[in-house]
Each structure stands twice: as C-alpha cells, then as structure tokens.
C-alpha cells in the first residue's frame, strides 16, 4: 500500500511499557507492505523480547553494537524513515547530545532519513525542564515529534505521557514518506450518508459508510494538503490529521461546505447526499396508532449545484461520484457536464466488490477533457490514491 510499499522503515524500541504497542505498530507497517527492521535498547528487551519483533518482521532484530560490525551504518543507510517508539526520557536525552553508545543511538546518528520520535513517559518526567530542553533541541535539529498524548498512564495516574496509538503513528509515518505535492493546498472532502429527519426518532438515510471519502481525505492529508472533511454520520472514525466538521442533514452539509470552500482549491464530493427529504418533518414522534402512513417527500438541496458559483469563481477543481444502475458511463458523462465537474468517478451499483459497505471499489474516471480511465477492483485507499494522482495534475 502506498506510501509504504517497497520502503524501508527502521523501528527503534526503547525501554518503556508502551513497547508492547510497538509490536502492533510493526505489524501494521508490515501489512502496509513496508520492509521493517527493528533495533531494541537493552532496557526495551526487558519489556518485549526481540523474538517478538523478529517474528513480526521476518528479519533479525538488532540489540548490540557488537553483534555485526558496521550494522549501525548499514541500518541507517537503508532506512527511508526511522520511528522511535516508545522514546523514553533517557533516550531523548541521549539523542539530544548526539551519543552513540548503543546500536539504537549510533544508528540514528548515522541515519539521514526523517526521524519520528514518539515519546512515552510519566507526565512529570515529560514536563521536567531537562526533557523539554531536549525535546526543543531535537525539534530544532529537524526531528519530528508525535505525542505524547494525555490519558491514563501505566502507574495509574492520568497525565501527559501516553505514547500515540499505532494507527496515528502509521498515519504520520505515511505523511513523512510521501512527497508533499499538495503542500499549500486546501482540499475539502465530503463523506458518509446524510439523514433526513421524519420525526425526532426516525430518518431517511442510506448505506454509505464514509470509507471512500475518508480514504480521499487521508490521501490528500498525506500529500501535505490542509484537509477539511465534512462528514455525515459515518460508521468509521475519521482519519488522523484532517479537520472534521460533523453534520447530519444535507442542509447542514451545505452550510459547512459553503464556509469551507471560501479558500479551497479542491472539492471531492464523496458523500451520499439524500436527494429526497420529508416535506414536513414532525416535531413529535409519529405514533403507531395512525395506521398507514404516507410521507410526502420533496427534493433536498443539490450540493454541487448550490456550490457551483463559488466553484466557478475560485476555479475549485471538483470531483463528483456517480452511482448508477444502468448506462453508467453515459449517465456519468451527463453528470460531469450538467454539474460542471472536472472529474466524475462512476460506480456501477450491483457489483458485490464495489460501492456501499465494502472495503473495495471499482470506478471508471471520466474527466472534462475527454479521458476515460477504468480502474480494476481495488481497496478504497488505492482508489483514493489513484483519483488524487489525477486531480493533483489539474490543481495548478
Ligand atoms: N450530490 C449532491 N447533492 C445531492 C445529491 C448528490 O451534491 N443532493 C453529489 C454527490 O455527492 C455526488 C454527485 O452529486 O458527488 C452525484 O450523486 P448521485 O447520487 O450519483 O447523483 P444525483 O445528482 O443525485 O442524480 P441521480 O440520483 O438522478 O442519479
């Protein structure tokens, strides 16, 4: 999976209880198809044995400067990214003065790739002026820092000292590995379903999970964009790093969009917006006693239509989705024209590997310049990357 495929990630584990979470991080990196090598300090080995990491990576884990001569130089040279997780107070101090008395510190001194530090320690140790001085020195030297987070600590206290979760570390690692081609761009993404209330307890909704829009938002963020995700009630948590505006109805989605589009460069409309809304939502619950019930529905706002003026004025590159049951390409092309879009990703309903509620999608991308590109069935993350590649080329 991009951007980890064929990339070399060095994971340095130092001696804190959070080291058990690093095993899971290594597993996630492997699932994302990175080649992972692990180096442990001697205190890290007291928390998690090197056999665990060797099992997860399929490679020897390094622990000593004396095992294989020049290992520290080779490990540093091979790495596209180094992650220190957890980074203890002692190890930060060691790095801040540039010591090289362990395989872990010597390797990082010899590495010229980006380094991501994920500190974890007691909150009083974190707040100590000595630790803060070391953190500032490391930041000024260009090392990246993620966390620590506030939360429950191992000793039963609550404070600032928890290591960031593996999913967050993975997201930031992805951003550090990706070329920052969207740096300086603002991308607005819509995701998920909308709900049209019938009464205070019922609504008309749809089966969108929000996955496709979230994958687009994550891909744009990884490329350095400032991302605003306007999301209906999705069934998955939003990706790390993006600004999220949660909405429920299509009207709320429109209001959020209108605010967000003012200084945007791109709009990716992946939300499944309700087309029809009850004409008169009731303010109290409709009782069963009414017997049969006929609901009058009227058309809700068409968000692409309502944002057309600002999109045209600002030259916002816009991608729409078209969910079709028949004549998919023909209908997709007419949507592209009718809604004045730059791109339309056409989904054909009925393919069990595509569309709502599945982790994969099969889309054909049409653009206003006449191109038609059919992608195979791919994970939604991969579809998002491919769509962003095309959109990026039109952003200038
Ligand atoms: N969309 C929108 N406002 C709506 C409905 C849809 O902006 N009220 C956007 C969707 O986010 C998508 C695109 O329009 O990017 C096409 O959505 P789709 O449901 O396929 O088409 P509709 O415009 O609703 O047309 P139809 O249902 O007749 O196919």
PDB file of N, CA, C and O in Angstrom, residues 39-95:
ATOM      1  N   UNK A  39      15.403  -2.269  15.944  1.00  0.00           N
ATOM      2  CA  UNK A  39      16.548  -2.209  16.849  1.00  0.00           C
ATOM      3  C   UNK A  39      15.997  -1.948  18.246  1.00  0.00           C
ATOM      4  O   UNK A  39      15.123  -1.087  18.416  1.00  0.00           O
ATOM      5  N   UNK A  40      16.470  -2.708  19.234  1.00  0.00           N
ATOM      6  CA  UNK A  40      15.993  -2.515  20.615  1.00  0.00           C
ATOM      7  C   UNK A  40      17.147  -2.075  21.508  1.00  0.00           C
ATOM      8  O   UNK A  40      18.287  -2.526  21.310  1.00  0.00           O
ATOM      9  N   UNK A  41      16.844  -1.227  22.476  1.00  0.00           N
ATOM     10  CA  UNK A  41      17.854  -0.951  23.503  1.00  0.00           C
ATOM     11  C   UNK A  41      17.794  -2.097  24.511  1.00  0.00           C
ATOM     12  O   UNK A  41      16.822  -2.872  24.528  1.00  0.00           O
ATOM     13  N   UNK A  42      18.810  -2.159  25.389  1.00  0.00           N
ATOM     14  CA  UNK A  42      18.793  -3.275  26.349  1.00  0.00           C
ATOM     15  C   UNK A  42      17.612  -3.141  27.309  1.00  0.00           C
ATOM     16  O   UNK A  42      17.028  -4.148  27.718  1.00  0.00           O
ATOM     17  N   UNK A  43      17.198  -1.906  27.642  1.00  0.00           N
ATOM     18  CA  UNK A  43      16.023  -1.812  28.534  1.00  0.00           C
ATOM     19  C   UNK A  43      14.752  -2.183  27.788  1.00  0.00           C
ATOM     20  O   UNK A  43      13.825  -2.731  28.391  1.00  0.00           O
ATOM     21  N   UNK A  44      14.670  -1.922  26.494  1.00  0.00           N
ATOM     22  CA  UNK A  44      13.467  -2.315  25.735  1.00  0.00           C
ATOM     23  C   UNK A  44      13.283  -3.824  25.809  1.00  0.00           C
ATOM     24  O   UNK A  44      12.168  -4.325  25.934  1.00  0.00           O
ATOM     25  N   UNK A  45      14.399  -4.549  25.763  1.00  0.00           N
ATOM     26  CA  UNK A  45      14.331  -6.021  25.782  1.00  0.00           C
ATOM     27  C   UNK A  45      13.721  -6.555  27.072  1.00  0.00           C
ATOM     28  O   UNK A  45      13.255  -7.677  27.136  1.00  0.00           O
ATOM     29  N   UNK A  46      13.761  -5.738  28.140  1.00  0.00           N
ATOM     30  CA  UNK A  46      13.138  -6.176  29.393  1.00  0.00           C
ATOM     31  C   UNK A  46      11.612  -6.116  29.287  1.00  0.00           C
ATOM     32  O   UNK A  46      10.905  -6.725  30.067  1.00  0.00           O
ATOM     33  N   UNK A  47      11.101  -5.330  28.338  1.00  0.00           N
ATOM     34  CA  UNK A  47       9.640  -5.206  28.174  1.00  0.00           C
ATOM     35  C   UNK A  47       9.103  -6.149  27.096  1.00  0.00           C
ATOM     36  O   UNK A  47       8.103  -6.823  27.307  1.00  0.00           O
ATOM     37  N   UNK A  48       9.773  -6.171  25.936  1.00  0.00           N
ATOM     38  CA  UNK A  48       9.333  -7.063  24.848  1.00  0.00           C
ATOM     39  C   UNK A  48      10.586  -7.716  24.254  1.00  0.00           C
ATOM     40  O   UNK A  48      11.547  -7.022  23.929  1.00  0.00           O
ATOM     41  N   UNK A  49      10.551  -9.027  24.128  1.00  0.00           N
ATOM     42  CA  UNK A  49      11.734  -9.741  23.643  1.00  0.00           C
ATOM     43  C   UNK A  49      11.960  -9.529  22.152  1.00  0.00           C
ATOM     44  O   UNK A  49      11.022  -9.236  21.398  1.00  0.00           O
ATOM     45  N   UNK A  50      13.213  -9.709  21.728  1.00  0.00           N
ATOM     46  CA  UNK A  50      13.489  -9.460  20.316  1.00  0.00           C
ATOM     47  C   UNK A  50      12.844 -10.510  19.408  1.00  0.00           C
ATOM     48  O   UNK A  50      12.577 -10.246  18.245  1.00  0.00           O
ATOM     49  N   UNK A  51      12.550 -11.692  19.984  1.00  0.00           N
ATOM     50  CA  UNK A  51      11.905 -12.745  19.176  1.00  0.00           C
ATOM     51  C   UNK A  51      10.546 -12.266  18.657  1.00  0.00           C
ATOM     52  O   UNK A  51      10.134 -12.617  17.538  1.00  0.00           O
ATOM     53  N   UNK A  52       9.843 -11.454  19.439  1.00  0.00           N
ATOM     54  CA  UNK A  52       8.539 -10.929  19.002  1.00  0.00           C
ATOM     55  C   UNK A  52       8.709 -10.120  17.719  1.00  0.00           C
ATOM     56  O   UNK A  52       7.967 -10.288  16.749  1.00  0.00           O
ATOM     57  N   UNK A  53       9.695  -9.231  17.729  1.00  0.00           N
ATOM     58  CA  UNK A  53       9.896  -8.372  16.555  1.00  0.00           C
ATOM     59  C   UNK A  53      10.466  -9.161  15.379  1.00  0.00           C
ATOM     60  O   UNK A  53      10.144  -8.881  14.225  1.00  0.00           O
ATOM     61  N   UNK A  54      11.288 -10.154  15.689  1.00  0.00           N
ATOM     62  CA  UNK A  54      11.828 -10.968  14.587  1.00  0.00           C
ATOM     63  C   UNK A  54      10.718 -11.767  13.927  1.00  0.00           C
ATOM     64  O   UNK A  54      10.668 -11.915  12.716  1.00  0.00           O
ATOM     65  N   UNK A  55       9.792 -12.239  14.754  1.00  0.00           N
ATOM     66  CA  UNK A  55       8.644 -12.967  14.208  1.00  0.00           C
ATOM     67  C   UNK A  55       7.782 -12.070  13.341  1.00  0.00           C
ATOM     68  O   UNK A  55       7.299 -12.483  12.287  1.00  0.00           O
ATOM     69  N   UNK A  56       7.607 -10.823  13.773  1.00  0.00           N
ATOM     70  CA  UNK A  56       6.730  -9.908  13.028  1.00  0.00           C
ATOM     71  C   UNK A  56       7.373  -9.392  11.744  1.00  0.00           C
ATOM     72  O   UNK A  56       6.688  -9.125  10.760  1.00  0.00           O
ATOM     73  N   UNK A  57       8.714  -9.233  11.781  1.00  0.00           N
ATOM     74  CA  UNK A  57       9.367  -8.649  10.595  1.00  0.00           C
ATOM     75  C   UNK A  57       9.987  -9.700   9.686  1.00  0.00           C
ATOM     76  O   UNK A  57      10.275  -9.425   8.527  1.00  0.00           O
ATOM     77  N   UNK A  58      10.252 -10.891  10.248  1.00  0.00           N
ATOM     78  CA  UNK A  58      10.951 -11.914   9.467  1.00  0.00           C
ATOM     79  C   UNK A  58      12.410 -11.566   9.263  1.00  0.00           C
ATOM     80  O   UNK A  58      13.077 -12.092   8.368  1.00  0.00           O
ATOM     81  N   UNK A  59      12.938 -10.655  10.074  1.00  0.00           N
ATOM     82  CA  UNK A  59      14.348 -10.236   9.963  1.00  0.00           C
ATOM     83  C   UNK A  59      14.980 -10.193  11.350  1.00  0.00           C
ATOM     84  O   UNK A  59      14.259  -9.974  12.327  1.00  0.00           O
ATOM     85  N   UNK A  60      16.296 -10.332  11.420  1.00  0.00           N
ATOM     86  CA  UNK A  60      16.922 -10.252  12.746  1.00  0.00           C
ATOM     87  C   UNK A  60      16.719  -8.873  13.368  1.00  0.00           C
ATOM     88  O   UNK A  60      16.756  -7.861  12.656  1.00  0.00           O
ATOM     89  N   UNK A  61      16.454  -8.842  14.658  1.00  0.00           N
ATOM     90  CA  UNK A  61      16.336  -7.550  15.351  1.00  0.00           C
ATOM     91  C   UNK A  61      17.680  -7.253  16.008  1.00  0.00           C
ATOM     92  O   UNK A  61      18.282  -8.140  16.615  1.00  0.00           O
ATOM     93  N   UNK A  62      18.153  -6.026  15.864  1.00  0.00           N
ATOM     94  CA  UNK A  62      19.474  -5.667  16.406  1.00  0.00           C
ATOM     95  C   UNK A  62      19.364  -5.179  17.837  1.00  0.00           C
ATOM     96  O   UNK A  62      18.402  -4.488  18.196  1.00  0.00           O
ATOM     97  N   UNK A  63      20.350  -5.558  18.667  1.00  0.00           N
ATOM     98  CA  UNK A  63      20.320  -5.080  20.048  1.00  0.00           C
ATOM     99  C   UNK A  63      21.669  -4.522  20.500  1.00  0.00           C
ATOM    100  O   UNK A  63      21.718  -3.734  21.429  1.00  0.00           O
ATOM    101  N   UNK A  64      22.761  -4.952  19.828  1.00  0.00           N
ATOM    102  CA  UNK A  64      24.067  -4.538  20.335  1.00  0.00           C
ATOM    103  C   UNK A  64      24.958  -4.041  19.201  1.00  0.00           C
ATOM    104  O   UNK A  64      24.889  -4.526  18.071  1.00  0.00           O
ATOM    105  N   UNK A  65      25.799  -3.083  19.548  1.00  0.00           N
ATOM    106  CA  UNK A  65      26.770  -2.553  18.578  1.00  0.00           C
ATOM    107  C   UNK A  65      27.792  -3.608  18.170  1.00  0.00           C
ATOM    108  O   UNK A  65      28.472  -3.463  17.166  1.00  0.00           O
ATOM    109  N   UNK A  66      27.909  -4.664  18.998  1.00  0.00           N
ATOM    110  CA  UNK A  66      28.993  -5.619  18.800  1.00  0.00           C
ATOM    111  C   UNK A  66      28.549  -6.894  18.103  1.00  0.00           C
ATOM    112  O   UNK A  66      29.337  -7.802  17.894  1.00  0.00           O
ATOM    113  N   UNK A  67      27.241  -7.002  17.735  1.00  0.00           N
ATOM    114  CA  UNK A  67      26.772  -8.227  17.060  1.00  0.00           C
ATOM    115  C   UNK A  67      27.357  -8.362  15.660  1.00  0.00           C
ATOM    116  O   UNK A  67      27.941  -9.369  15.292  1.00  0.00           O
ATOM    117  N   UNK A  68      27.161  -7.293  14.870  1.00  0.00           N
ATOM    118  CA  UNK A  68      27.673  -7.297  13.496  1.00  0.00           C
ATOM    119  C   UNK A  68      28.343  -5.948  13.263  1.00  0.00           C
ATOM    120  O   UNK A  68      27.688  -4.914  13.378  1.00  0.00           O
ATOM    121  N   UNK A  69      29.625  -5.954  12.960  1.00  0.00           N
ATOM    122  CA  UNK A  69      30.320  -4.679  12.777  1.00  0.00           C
ATOM    123  C   UNK A  69      29.633  -3.844  11.693  1.00  0.00           C
ATOM    124  O   UNK A  69      29.138  -4.389  10.713  1.00  0.00           O
ATOM    125  N   UNK A  70      29.567  -2.560  11.907  1.00  0.00           N
ATOM    126  CA  UNK A  70      29.019  -1.591  10.942  1.00  0.00           C
ATOM    127  C   UNK A  70      27.515  -1.720  10.711  1.00  0.00           C
ATOM    128  O   UNK A  70      26.976  -1.111   9.790  1.00  0.00           O
ATOM    129  N   UNK A  71      26.836  -2.509  11.544  1.00  0.00           N
ATOM    130  CA  UNK A  71      25.381  -2.633  11.439  1.00  0.00           C
ATOM    131  C   UNK A  71      24.706  -1.267  11.543  1.00  0.00           C
ATOM    132  O   UNK A  71      23.753  -0.971  10.830  1.00  0.00           O
ATOM    133  N   UNK A  72      25.216  -0.424  12.450  1.00  0.00           N
ATOM    134  CA  UNK A  72      24.580   0.881  12.676  1.00  0.00           C
ATOM    135  C   UNK A  72      24.641   1.766  11.436  1.00  0.00           C
ATOM    136  O   UNK A  72      23.724   2.515  11.155  1.00  0.00           O
ATOM    137  N   UNK A  73      25.721   1.642  10.678  1.00  0.00           N
ATOM    138  CA  UNK A  73      25.849   2.455   9.460  1.00  0.00           C
ATOM    139  C   UNK A  73      24.892   1.919   8.389  1.00  0.00           C
ATOM    140  O   UNK A  73      24.149   2.664   7.752  1.00  0.00           O
ATOM    141  N   UNK A  74      24.889   0.591   8.237  1.00  0.00           N
ATOM    142  CA  UNK A  74      24.051  -0.040   7.208  1.00  0.00           C
ATOM    143  C   UNK A  74      22.564   0.180   7.475  1.00  0.00           C
ATOM    144  O   UNK A  74      21.788   0.498   6.577  1.00  0.00           O
ATOM    145  N   UNK A  75      22.161  -0.006   8.740  1.00  0.00           N
ATOM    146  CA  UNK A  75      20.742   0.151   9.095  1.00  0.00           C
ATOM    147  C   UNK A  75      20.272   1.574   8.795  1.00  0.00           C
ATOM    148  O   UNK A  75      19.193   1.790   8.258  1.00  0.00           O
ATOM    149  N   UNK A  76      21.099   2.542   9.147  1.00  0.00           N
ATOM    150  CA  UNK A  76      20.761   3.951   8.916  1.00  0.00           C
ATOM    151  C   UNK A  76      20.691   4.257   7.430  1.00  0.00           C
ATOM    152  O   UNK A  76      19.816   4.998   6.972  1.00  0.00           O
ATOM    153  N   UNK A  77      21.603   3.671   6.673  1.00  0.00           N
ATOM    154  CA  UNK A  77      21.664   3.963   5.230  1.00  0.00           C
ATOM    155  C   UNK A  77      20.448   3.384   4.504  1.00  0.00           C
ATOM    156  O   UNK A  77      19.901   3.997   3.590  1.00  0.00           O
ATOM    157  N   UNK A  78      20.018   2.197   4.947  1.00  0.00           N
ATOM    158  CA  UNK A  78      18.902   1.531   4.261  1.00  0.00           C
ATOM    159  C   UNK A  78      17.551   2.214   4.517  1.00  0.00           C
ATOM    160  O   UNK A  78      16.647   2.114   3.714  1.00  0.00           O
ATOM    161  N   UNK A  79      17.434   2.897   5.666  1.00  0.00           N
ATOM    162  CA  UNK A  79      16.106   3.367   6.096  1.00  0.00           C
ATOM    163  C   UNK A  79      15.614   4.570   5.287  1.00  0.00           C
ATOM    164  O   UNK A  79      16.362   5.511   5.027  1.00  0.00           O
ATOM    165  N   UNK A  80      14.337   4.520   4.890  1.00  0.00           N
ATOM    166  CA  UNK A  80      13.679   5.700   4.301  1.00  0.00           C
ATOM    167  C   UNK A  80      13.056   6.533   5.416  1.00  0.00           C
ATOM    168  O   UNK A  80      12.753   7.706   5.243  1.00  0.00           O
ATOM    169  N   UNK A  81      12.808   5.882   6.545  1.00  0.00           N
ATOM    170  CA  UNK A  81      12.203   6.564   7.700  1.00  0.00           C
ATOM    171  C   UNK A  81      12.586   5.788   8.949  1.00  0.00           C
ATOM    172  O   UNK A  81      12.604   4.552   8.933  1.00  0.00           O
ATOM    173  N   UNK A  82      12.874   6.520  10.020  1.00  0.00           N
ATOM    174  CA  UNK A  82      13.114   5.853  11.315  1.00  0.00           C
ATOM    175  C   UNK A  82      12.046   6.322  12.297  1.00  0.00           C
ATOM    176  O   UNK A  82      11.707   7.506  12.343  1.00  0.00           O
ATOM    177  N   UNK A  83      11.502   5.373  13.047  1.00  0.00           N
ATOM    178  CA  UNK A  83      10.488   5.700  14.065  1.00  0.00           C
ATOM    179  C   UNK A  83      11.023   5.230  15.413  1.00  0.00           C
ATOM    180  O   UNK A  83      11.428   4.065  15.534  1.00  0.00           O
ATOM    181  N   UNK A  84      11.037   6.107  16.394  1.00  0.00           N
ATOM    182  CA  UNK A  84      11.439   5.696  17.735  1.00  0.00           C
ATOM    183  C   UNK A  84      10.181   5.599  18.582  1.00  0.00           C
ATOM    184  O   UNK A  84       9.524   6.608  18.863  1.00  0.00           O
ATOM    185  N   UNK A  85       9.785   4.384  18.952  1.00  0.00           N
ATOM    186  CA  UNK A  85       8.521   4.190  19.652  1.00  0.00           C
ATOM    187  C   UNK A  85       8.636   3.004  20.611  1.00  0.00           C
ATOM    188  O   UNK A  85       8.828   1.898  20.139  1.00  0.00           O
ATOM    189  N   UNK A  86       8.508   3.192  21.905  1.00  0.00           N
ATOM    190  CA  UNK A  86       8.409   4.491  22.559  1.00  0.00           C
ATOM    191  C   UNK A  86       9.793   5.140  22.669  1.00  0.00           C
ATOM    192  O   UNK A  86      10.796   4.435  22.673  1.00  0.00           O
ATOM    193  N   UNK A  87       9.808   6.483  22.784  1.00  0.00           N
ATOM    194  CA  UNK A  87      11.060   7.198  23.031  1.00  0.00           C
ATOM    195  C   UNK A  87      11.044   7.619  24.500  1.00  0.00           C
ATOM    196  O   UNK A  87      10.206   8.421  24.896  1.00  0.00           O
ATOM    197  N   UNK A  88      11.914   7.046  25.294  1.00  0.00           N
ATOM    198  CA  UNK A  88      11.933   7.368  26.731  1.00  0.00           C
ATOM    199  C   UNK A  88      12.646   8.696  26.962  1.00  0.00           C
ATOM    200  O   UNK A  88      13.366   9.199  26.084  1.00  0.00           O
ATOM    201  N   UNK A  89      12.504   9.244  28.180  1.00  0.00           N
ATOM    202  CA  UNK A  89      13.181  10.492  28.550  1.00  0.00           C
ATOM    203  C   UNK A  89      14.692  10.303  28.408  1.00  0.00           C
ATOM    204  O   UNK A  89      15.398  11.174  27.880  1.00  0.00           O
ATOM    205  N   UNK A  90      15.175   9.152  28.848  1.00  0.00           N
ATOM    206  CA  UNK A  90      16.610   8.889  28.797  1.00  0.00           C
ATOM    207  C   UNK A  90      17.110   8.852  27.350  1.00  0.00           C
ATOM    208  O   UNK A  90      18.146   9.416  27.010  1.00  0.00           O
ATOM    209  N   UNK A  91      16.311   8.242  26.463  1.00  0.00           N
ATOM    210  CA  UNK A  91      16.755   8.124  25.069  1.00  0.00           C
ATOM    211  C   UNK A  91      16.713   9.489  24.369  1.00  0.00           C
ATOM    212  O   UNK A  91      17.578   9.805  23.560  1.00  0.00           O
ATOM    213  N   UNK A  92      15.715  10.320  24.713  1.00  0.00           N
ATOM    214  CA  UNK A  92      15.655  11.664  24.124  1.00  0.00           C
ATOM    215  C   UNK A  92      16.899  12.450  24.557  1.00  0.00           C
ATOM    216  O   UNK A  92      17.507  13.174  23.753  1.00  0.00           O
ATOM    217  N   UNK A  93      17.281  12.296  25.843  1.00  0.00           N
ATOM    218  CA  UNK A  93      18.469  12.994  26.357  1.00  0.00           C
ATOM    219  C   UNK A  93      19.710  12.532  25.593  1.00  0.00           C
ATOM    220  O   UNK A  93      20.547  13.340  25.181  1.00  0.00           O
ATOM    221  N   UNK A  94      19.764  11.245  25.374  1.00  0.00           N
ATOM    222  CA  UNK A  94      20.897  10.638  24.683  1.00  0.00           C
ATOM    223  C   UNK A  94      20.999  11.163  23.241  1.00  0.00           C
ATOM    224  O   UNK A  94      22.069  11.546  22.767  1.00  0.00           O
ATOM    225  N   UNK A  95      19.845  11.236  22.562  1.00  0.00           N
ATOM    226  CA  UNK A  95      19.833  11.738  21.173  1.00  0.00           C
ATOM    227  C   UNK A  95      20.163  13.224  21.125  1.00  0.00           C
ATOM    228  O   UNK A  95      20.846  13.687  20.208  1.00  0.00           O
TER     229      UNK A  95
END
